[in-house]
């Protein structure tokens, strides 16, 4: 059975962009109760970008995933030492150089973290509340999101024009 995706992937760039624009238009924004208008040129510009840039983005996301997996496995293996290591990192302490008072404080703080985690359950966050709140605010602030997207788009446009200029120079050099 052939699916829409199969036909979509066979389209040319301009047709693919128009199709994506049409799909987006069908989404009714729950706040405005209006269709979402995105010009085909927006999608065409994204799809026509140099793949090296996207490879860098994918690689960056992969590194984050690897780091997350490793930290998560360490936490599962022995949460006490995981917490203590994070505490040492945050306070700039080297575990090899801990004095007796610091060892006691690390143990005491780990017990505090465990009790707090048991009491707060899903509301517990290892990070400071200010950090968690900043994340939530950034995630839910449409004006901040729009500002970052605009800056990112401007940067991507500059990068793309540099790639195009380099391609033009390479073509001239080959002649």
PDB file of C-alpha atoms in Angstrom:
ATOM      1  CA  UNK A   1       0.000   0.000   0.000  1.00  0.00           C
ATOM      2  CA  UNK A   2       1.518   3.294  -1.100  1.00  0.00           C
ATOM      3  CA  UNK A   3       1.459   6.138   1.406  1.00  0.00           C
ATOM      4  CA  UNK A   4       1.523   9.883   1.019  1.00  0.00           C
ATOM      5  CA  UNK A   5       5.092   9.898   2.314  1.00  0.00           C
ATOM      6  CA  UNK A   6       6.201   7.751  -0.628  1.00  0.00           C
ATOM      7  CA  UNK A   7       4.838  10.296  -3.094  1.00  0.00           C
ATOM      8  CA  UNK A   8       6.136  13.228  -1.036  1.00  0.00           C
ATOM      9  CA  UNK A   9       9.740  12.045  -1.120  1.00  0.00           C
ATOM     10  CA  UNK A  10       9.599  11.862  -4.927  1.00  0.00           C
ATOM     11  CA  UNK A  11       8.643  15.543  -5.294  1.00  0.00           C
ATOM     12  CA  UNK A  12      11.018  18.246  -6.466  1.00  0.00           C
ATOM     13  CA  UNK A  13      12.143  20.875  -3.964  1.00  0.00           C
ATOM     14  CA  UNK A  14       9.613  23.539  -4.984  1.00  0.00           C
ATOM     15  CA  UNK A  15       6.700  21.086  -5.020  1.00  0.00           C
ATOM     16  CA  UNK A  16       7.780  19.575  -1.716  1.00  0.00           C
ATOM     17  CA  UNK A  17       7.903  23.056  -0.167  1.00  0.00           C
ATOM     18  CA  UNK A  18       4.434  23.913  -1.485  1.00  0.00           C
ATOM     19  CA  UNK A  19       3.097  20.644  -0.150  1.00  0.00           C
ATOM     20  CA  UNK A  20       4.581  21.309   3.295  1.00  0.00           C
ATOM     21  CA  UNK A  21       3.098  24.797   3.271  1.00  0.00           C
ATOM     22  CA  UNK A  22      -0.320  23.300   2.459  1.00  0.00           C
ATOM     23  CA  UNK A  23       0.017  20.728   5.250  1.00  0.00           C
ATOM     24  CA  UNK A  24       0.931  23.458   7.724  1.00  0.00           C
ATOM     25  CA  UNK A  25      -2.010  25.587   6.584  1.00  0.00           C
ATOM     26  CA  UNK A  26      -4.373  22.790   7.590  1.00  0.00           C
ATOM     27  CA  UNK A  27      -3.255  23.142  11.230  1.00  0.00           C
ATOM     28  CA  UNK A  28      -5.748  25.343  13.067  1.00  0.00           C
ATOM     29  CA  UNK A  29      -3.956  27.250  15.834  1.00  0.00           C
ATOM     30  CA  UNK A  30      -5.962  26.631  19.039  1.00  0.00           C
ATOM     31  CA  UNK A  31      -5.285  30.164  20.308  1.00  0.00           C
ATOM     32  CA  UNK A  32      -6.198  32.124  17.181  1.00  0.00           C
ATOM     33  CA  UNK A  33      -8.568  29.556  15.641  1.00  0.00           C
ATOM     34  CA  UNK A  34      -6.937  30.405  12.309  1.00  0.00           C
ATOM     35  CA  UNK A  35      -4.944  28.302   9.851  1.00  0.00           C
ATOM     36  CA  UNK A  36      -1.173  28.451  10.190  1.00  0.00           C
ATOM     37  CA  UNK A  37       0.354  30.254   7.227  1.00  0.00           C
ATOM     38  CA  UNK A  38       3.946  29.426   6.347  1.00  0.00           C
ATOM     39  CA  UNK A  39       5.123  30.444   2.891  1.00  0.00           C
ATOM     40  CA  UNK A  40       6.610  27.681   0.722  1.00  0.00           C
ATOM     41  CA  UNK A  41       9.809  29.723   0.456  1.00  0.00           C
ATOM     42  CA  UNK A  42      10.473  29.118   4.149  1.00  0.00           C
ATOM     43  CA  UNK A  43      10.511  25.353   3.658  1.00  0.00           C
ATOM     44  CA  UNK A  44      12.420  25.627   0.398  1.00  0.00           C
ATOM     45  CA  UNK A  45      15.163  27.638   2.098  1.00  0.00           C
ATOM     46  CA  UNK A  46      15.474  25.033   4.886  1.00  0.00           C
ATOM     47  CA  UNK A  47      15.431  22.023   2.558  1.00  0.00           C
ATOM     48  CA  UNK A  48      17.965  23.627   0.236  1.00  0.00           C
ATOM     49  CA  UNK A  49      20.532  24.232   2.990  1.00  0.00           C
ATOM     50  CA  UNK A  50      23.906  22.574   2.919  1.00  0.00           C
ATOM     51  CA  UNK A  51      23.800  19.161   4.578  1.00  0.00           C
ATOM     52  CA  UNK A  52      27.083  19.655   6.467  1.00  0.00           C
ATOM     53  CA  UNK A  53      25.333  22.103   8.771  1.00  0.00           C
ATOM     54  CA  UNK A  54      22.626  19.574   9.572  1.00  0.00           C
ATOM     55  CA  UNK A  55      25.249  16.898  10.100  1.00  0.00           C
ATOM     56  CA  UNK A  56      26.821  19.153  12.742  1.00  0.00           C
ATOM     57  CA  UNK A  57      23.411  19.576  14.409  1.00  0.00           C
ATOM     58  CA  UNK A  58      22.810  15.819  14.344  1.00  0.00           C
ATOM     59  CA  UNK A  59      26.279  15.147  15.750  1.00  0.00           C
ATOM     60  CA  UNK A  60      25.695  17.668  18.521  1.00  0.00           C
ATOM     61  CA  UNK A  61      22.393  16.016  19.444  1.00  0.00           C
ATOM     62  CA  UNK A  62      24.113  12.612  19.376  1.00  0.00           C
ATOM     63  CA  UNK A  63      26.766  13.839  21.821  1.00  0.00           C
ATOM     64  CA  UNK A  64      24.026  15.071  24.143  1.00  0.00           C
ATOM     65  CA  UNK A  65      22.262  11.707  23.877  1.00  0.00           C
ATOM     66  CA  UNK A  66      25.492   9.818  24.600  1.00  0.00           C
ATOM     67  CA  UNK A  67      26.259  12.022  27.605  1.00  0.00           C
ATOM     68  CA  UNK A  68      22.699  11.653  28.905  1.00  0.00           C
ATOM     69  CA  UNK A  69      22.816   7.869  28.524  1.00  0.00           C
ATOM     70  CA  UNK A  70      26.152   7.622  30.308  1.00  0.00           C
ATOM     71  CA  UNK A  71      25.044   9.846  33.179  1.00  0.00           C
ATOM     72  CA  UNK A  72      21.737   8.031  33.474  1.00  0.00           C
ATOM     73  CA  UNK A  73      23.540   4.662  33.613  1.00  0.00           C
ATOM     74  CA  UNK A  74      25.938   5.964  36.267  1.00  0.00           C
ATOM     75  CA  UNK A  75      23.004   7.225  38.309  1.00  0.00           C
ATOM     76  CA  UNK A  76      21.251   3.852  38.061  1.00  0.00           C
ATOM     77  CA  UNK A  77      24.458   2.003  38.949  1.00  0.00           C
ATOM     78  CA  UNK A  78      25.063   3.902  42.198  1.00  0.00           C
ATOM     79  CA  UNK A  79      22.980   6.996  42.863  1.00  0.00           C
ATOM     80  CA  UNK A  80      24.866   7.898  46.049  1.00  0.00           C
ATOM     81  CA  UNK A  81      28.216   8.309  44.293  1.00  0.00           C
ATOM     82  CA  UNK A  82      26.536   9.932  41.322  1.00  0.00           C
ATOM     83  CA  UNK A  83      25.008  12.605  43.586  1.00  0.00           C
ATOM     84  CA  UNK A  84      28.250  13.082  45.480  1.00  0.00           C
ATOM     85  CA  UNK A  85      30.234  13.441  42.240  1.00  0.00           C
ATOM     86  CA  UNK A  86      27.790  16.075  40.961  1.00  0.00           C
ATOM     87  CA  UNK A  87      28.064  17.913  44.261  1.00  0.00           C
ATOM     88  CA  UNK A  88      31.878  17.840  44.062  1.00  0.00           C
ATOM     89  CA  UNK A  89      31.780  19.118  40.480  1.00  0.00           C
ATOM     90  CA  UNK A  90      29.356  21.898  41.364  1.00  0.00           C
ATOM     91  CA  UNK A  91      31.436  22.998  44.378  1.00  0.00           C
ATOM     92  CA  UNK A  92      34.771  22.668  42.554  1.00  0.00           C
ATOM     93  CA  UNK A  93      36.027  19.944  44.898  1.00  0.00           C
ATOM     94  CA  UNK A  94      38.293  17.096  43.867  1.00  0.00           C
ATOM     95  CA  UNK A  95      37.161  13.876  45.614  1.00  0.00           C
ATOM     96  CA  UNK A  96      40.825  12.841  46.026  1.00  0.00           C
ATOM     97  CA  UNK A  97      41.509  15.982  48.065  1.00  0.00           C
ATOM     98  CA  UNK A  98      38.450  16.018  50.355  1.00  0.00           C
ATOM     99  CA  UNK A  99      39.175  16.946  53.939  1.00  0.00           C
ATOM    100  CA  UNK A 100      37.309  15.187  56.761  1.00  0.00           C
ATOM    101  CA  UNK A 101      34.847  18.078  57.202  1.00  0.00           C
ATOM    102  CA  UNK A 102      34.112  18.026  53.459  1.00  0.00           C
ATOM    103  CA  UNK A 103      33.638  14.218  53.488  1.00  0.00           C
ATOM    104  CA  UNK A 104      31.140  14.550  56.333  1.00  0.00           C
ATOM    105  CA  UNK A 105      29.362  17.397  54.542  1.00  0.00           C
ATOM    106  CA  UNK A 106      29.164  15.386  51.292  1.00  0.00           C
ATOM    107  CA  UNK A 107      27.634  12.390  53.116  1.00  0.00           C
ATOM    108  CA  UNK A 108      25.228  14.615  55.037  1.00  0.00           C
ATOM    109  CA  UNK A 109      24.192  16.455  51.861  1.00  0.00           C
ATOM    110  CA  UNK A 110      23.634  13.153  50.043  1.00  0.00           C
ATOM    111  CA  UNK A 111      21.311  12.034  52.870  1.00  0.00           C
ATOM    112  CA  UNK A 112      19.504  15.373  52.592  1.00  0.00           C
ATOM    113  CA  UNK A 113      19.098  14.885  48.819  1.00  0.00           C
ATOM    114  CA  UNK A 114      17.719  11.356  49.335  1.00  0.00           C
ATOM    115  CA  UNK A 115      15.192  12.521  51.945  1.00  0.00           C
ATOM    116  CA  UNK A 116      14.153  15.495  49.832  1.00  0.00           C
ATOM    117  CA  UNK A 117      13.734  13.242  46.791  1.00  0.00           C
ATOM    118  CA  UNK A 118      11.597  10.766  48.773  1.00  0.00           C
ATOM    119  CA  UNK A 119       9.444  13.569  50.166  1.00  0.00           C
ATOM    120  CA  UNK A 120       8.957  15.566  46.957  1.00  0.00           C
ATOM    121  CA  UNK A 121       8.710  12.558  44.602  1.00  0.00           C
ATOM    122  CA  UNK A 122       8.172  13.812  41.025  1.00  0.00           C
ATOM    123  CA  UNK A 123       8.495  17.464  42.068  1.00  0.00           C
ATOM    124  CA  UNK A 124      12.113  16.883  43.107  1.00  0.00           C
ATOM    125  CA  UNK A 125      14.790  18.496  40.953  1.00  0.00           C
ATOM    126  CA  UNK A 126      18.493  18.071  41.560  1.00  0.00           C
ATOM    127  CA  UNK A 127      19.144  21.460  40.023  1.00  0.00           C
ATOM    128  CA  UNK A 128      18.425  24.675  41.843  1.00  0.00           C
ATOM    129  CA  UNK A 129      14.798  25.828  41.553  1.00  0.00           C
ATOM    130  CA  UNK A 130      15.976  28.980  39.753  1.00  0.00           C
ATOM    131  CA  UNK A 131      17.568  26.867  37.034  1.00  0.00           C
ATOM    132  CA  UNK A 132      14.482  24.669  36.624  1.00  0.00           C
ATOM    133  CA  UNK A 133      12.235  27.750  36.588  1.00  0.00           C
ATOM    134  CA  UNK A 134      14.437  29.421  33.966  1.00  0.00           C
ATOM    135  CA  UNK A 135      14.118  26.319  31.761  1.00  0.00           C
ATOM    136  CA  UNK A 136      10.309  26.296  32.137  1.00  0.00           C
ATOM    137  CA  UNK A 137      10.048  30.011  31.411  1.00  0.00           C
ATOM    138  CA  UNK A 138      12.267  29.748  28.331  1.00  0.00           C
ATOM    139  CA  UNK A 139      10.321  26.744  27.076  1.00  0.00           C
ATOM    140  CA  UNK A 140       6.957  28.507  27.459  1.00  0.00           C
ATOM    141  CA  UNK A 141       7.884  32.063  26.389  1.00  0.00           C
ATOM    142  CA  UNK A 142       6.784  32.518  22.758  1.00  0.00           C
ATOM    143  CA  UNK A 143       8.525  35.902  22.425  1.00  0.00           C
ATOM    144  CA  UNK A 144      11.852  34.423  23.581  1.00  0.00           C
ATOM    145  CA  UNK A 145      11.352  31.444  21.263  1.00  0.00           C
ATOM    146  CA  UNK A 146      10.620  33.815  18.350  1.00  0.00           C
ATOM    147  CA  UNK A 147      13.700  35.931  19.143  1.00  0.00           C
ATOM    148  CA  UNK A 148      15.988  32.888  19.205  1.00  0.00           C
ATOM    149  CA  UNK A 149      14.496  31.521  15.972  1.00  0.00           C
ATOM    150  CA  UNK A 150      14.997  34.925  14.278  1.00  0.00           C
ATOM    151  CA  UNK A 151      18.628  35.059  15.426  1.00  0.00           C
ATOM    152  CA  UNK A 152      19.179  31.467  14.342  1.00  0.00           C
ATOM    153  CA  UNK A 153      17.631  32.159  10.933  1.00  0.00           C
ATOM    154  CA  UNK A 154      19.843  35.220  10.494  1.00  0.00           C
ATOM    155  CA  UNK A 155      22.923  33.157  11.365  1.00  0.00           C
ATOM    156  CA  UNK A 156      21.852  30.360   8.994  1.00  0.00           C
ATOM    157  CA  UNK A 157      21.327  32.875   6.205  1.00  0.00           C
ATOM    158  CA  UNK A 158      24.848  34.221   6.733  1.00  0.00           C
ATOM    159  CA  UNK A 159      26.293  30.687   6.759  1.00  0.00           C
ATOM    160  CA  UNK A 160      24.384  29.724   3.614  1.00  0.00           C
ATOM    161  CA  UNK A 161      25.548  32.798   1.752  1.00  0.00           C
ATOM    162  CA  UNK A 162      29.149  31.969   2.749  1.00  0.00           C
ATOM    163  CA  UNK A 163      28.705  28.417   1.407  1.00  0.00           C
ATOM    164  CA  UNK A 164      27.225  29.773  -1.825  1.00  0.00           C
ATOM    165  CA  UNK A 165      30.115  32.241  -2.213  1.00  0.00           C
ATOM    166  CA  UNK A 166      32.646  29.445  -1.640  1.00  0.00           C
ATOM    167  CA  UNK A 167      30.886  27.236  -4.195  1.00  0.00           C
ATOM    168  CA  UNK A 168      30.987  30.091  -6.738  1.00  0.00           C
ATOM    169  CA  UNK A 169      34.713  30.652  -6.060  1.00  0.00           C
ATOM    170  CA  UNK A 170      35.424  26.901  -6.413  1.00  0.00           C
ATOM    171  CA  UNK A 171      33.622  26.857  -9.768  1.00  0.00           C
ATOM    172  CA  UNK A 172      35.653  29.866 -10.971  1.00  0.00           C
ATOM    173  CA  UNK A 173      38.909  28.244  -9.814  1.00  0.00           C
ATOM    174  CA  UNK A 174      38.095  25.060 -11.751  1.00  0.00           C
ATOM    175  CA  UNK A 175      37.763  27.012 -14.996  1.00  0.00           C
TER     176      UNK A 175
END
